[in-house]
PDB file of C-alpha atoms in Angstrom:
ATOM      1  CA  UNK A  22       5.975 -12.678  -0.991  1.00  0.00           C
ATOM      2  CA  UNK A  23       2.279 -13.034  -0.906  1.00  0.00           C
ATOM      3  CA  UNK A  24      -0.837 -10.752  -1.357  1.00  0.00           C
ATOM      4  CA  UNK A  25      -1.775  -8.861   1.718  1.00  0.00           C
ATOM      5  CA  UNK A  26      -4.953  -6.879   2.824  1.00  0.00           C
ATOM      6  CA  UNK A  27      -4.425  -2.914   2.984  1.00  0.00           C
ATOM      7  CA  UNK A  28      -5.298  -3.240   6.786  1.00  0.00           C
ATOM      8  CA  UNK A  29      -2.480  -5.805   7.523  1.00  0.00           C
ATOM      9  CA  UNK A  30       0.219  -3.720   5.781  1.00  0.00           C
ATOM     10  CA  UNK A  31      -1.213  -0.725   7.853  1.00  0.00           C
ATOM     11  CA  UNK A  32      -0.733  -2.812  11.031  1.00  0.00           C
ATOM     12  CA  UNK A  33       2.872  -3.761   9.883  1.00  0.00           C
ATOM     13  CA  UNK A  34       3.626  -0.110   9.385  1.00  0.00           C
ATOM     14  CA  UNK A  35       2.183   0.648  12.842  1.00  0.00           C
ATOM     15  CA  UNK A  36      -0.581   2.971  11.417  1.00  0.00           C
ATOM     16  CA  UNK A  37      -4.162   3.190  10.739  1.00  0.00           C
ATOM     17  CA  UNK A  38      -5.897   2.398   7.484  1.00  0.00           C
ATOM     18  CA  UNK A  39      -6.721   6.156   6.635  1.00  0.00           C
ATOM     19  CA  UNK A  40      -2.902   7.101   7.515  1.00  0.00           C
ATOM     20  CA  UNK A  41      -1.621   4.458   5.138  1.00  0.00           C
ATOM     21  CA  UNK A  42      -3.991   5.698   2.295  1.00  0.00           C
ATOM     22  CA  UNK A  43      -2.797   9.173   2.830  1.00  0.00           C
ATOM     23  CA  UNK A  44       0.858   8.054   2.793  1.00  0.00           C
ATOM     24  CA  UNK A  45       0.042   6.108  -0.785  1.00  0.00           C
ATOM     25  CA  UNK A  46      -1.806   9.043  -2.198  1.00  0.00           C
ATOM     26  CA  UNK A  47       1.217  10.608  -3.791  1.00  0.00           C
ATOM     27  CA  UNK A  48       1.913   7.393  -5.359  1.00  0.00           C
ATOM     28  CA  UNK A  49      -1.444   6.782  -6.910  1.00  0.00           C
ATOM     29  CA  UNK A  50      -0.378   6.687 -10.650  1.00  0.00           C
ATOM     30  CA  UNK A  51       2.414   4.638  -9.996  1.00  0.00           C
ATOM     31  CA  UNK A  52       0.303   2.298  -7.956  1.00  0.00           C
ATOM     32  CA  UNK A  53      -2.478   2.340 -10.783  1.00  0.00           C
ATOM     33  CA  UNK A  54       0.545   1.408 -13.344  1.00  0.00           C
ATOM     34  CA  UNK A  55       1.309  -1.668 -11.203  1.00  0.00           C
ATOM     35  CA  UNK A  56      -2.215  -2.901 -11.366  1.00  0.00           C
ATOM     36  CA  UNK A  57      -3.766  -1.580  -8.210  1.00  0.00           C
ATOM     37  CA  UNK A  58      -7.297  -0.691  -8.542  1.00  0.00           C
ATOM     38  CA  UNK A  59      -8.478   2.320  -6.590  1.00  0.00           C
ATOM     39  CA  UNK A  60     -10.697   0.676  -3.970  1.00  0.00           C
ATOM     40  CA  UNK A  61      -9.041  -2.743  -3.759  1.00  0.00           C
ATOM     41  CA  UNK A  62      -8.626  -4.189  -0.391  1.00  0.00           C
ATOM     42  CA  UNK A  63      -6.113  -6.715  -1.113  1.00  0.00           C
ATOM     43  CA  UNK A  64      -2.616  -5.785  -2.573  1.00  0.00           C
ATOM     44  CA  UNK A  65      -0.644  -7.771  -5.028  1.00  0.00           C
ATOM     45  CA  UNK A  66       2.752  -8.678  -4.056  1.00  0.00           C
ATOM     46  CA  UNK A  67       4.323  -6.240  -6.629  1.00  0.00           C
ATOM     47  CA  UNK A  68       2.279  -3.238  -4.986  1.00  0.00           C
ATOM     48  CA  UNK A  69       3.123  -4.412  -1.348  1.00  0.00           C
ATOM     49  CA  UNK A  70       6.997  -4.291  -2.335  1.00  0.00           C
ATOM     50  CA  UNK A  71       6.692  -1.009  -3.954  1.00  0.00           C
ATOM     51  CA  UNK A  72       4.937   0.532  -1.088  1.00  0.00           C
ATOM     52  CA  UNK A  73       7.143  -1.045   1.590  1.00  0.00           C
ATOM     53  CA  UNK A  74      10.218   0.523  -0.422  1.00  0.00           C
ATOM     54  CA  UNK A  75       8.747   3.953  -0.728  1.00  0.00           C
ATOM     55  CA  UNK A  76       7.246   4.181   2.675  1.00  0.00           C
ATOM     56  CA  UNK A  77      10.393   2.149   4.559  1.00  0.00           C
ATOM     57  CA  UNK A  78       8.010  -0.519   5.956  1.00  0.00           C
ATOM     58  CA  UNK A  79       9.768  -3.525   7.301  1.00  0.00           C
ATOM     59  CA  UNK A  80       7.736  -6.835   6.063  1.00  0.00           C
TER      60      UNK A  80
END
């Protein structure tokens, strides 16, 4: 798996970027522990995998 922008992940989930950000908000501390910066636009592979698993997004 490669890095991906938040917008591209939102598109794959079929939602807006704002909705994706709201969905991820409860997992903020876990995402930061995985290395995600609060305002990052690009998501590292480990973060993409975490979000996809938690939110049931098919990649």
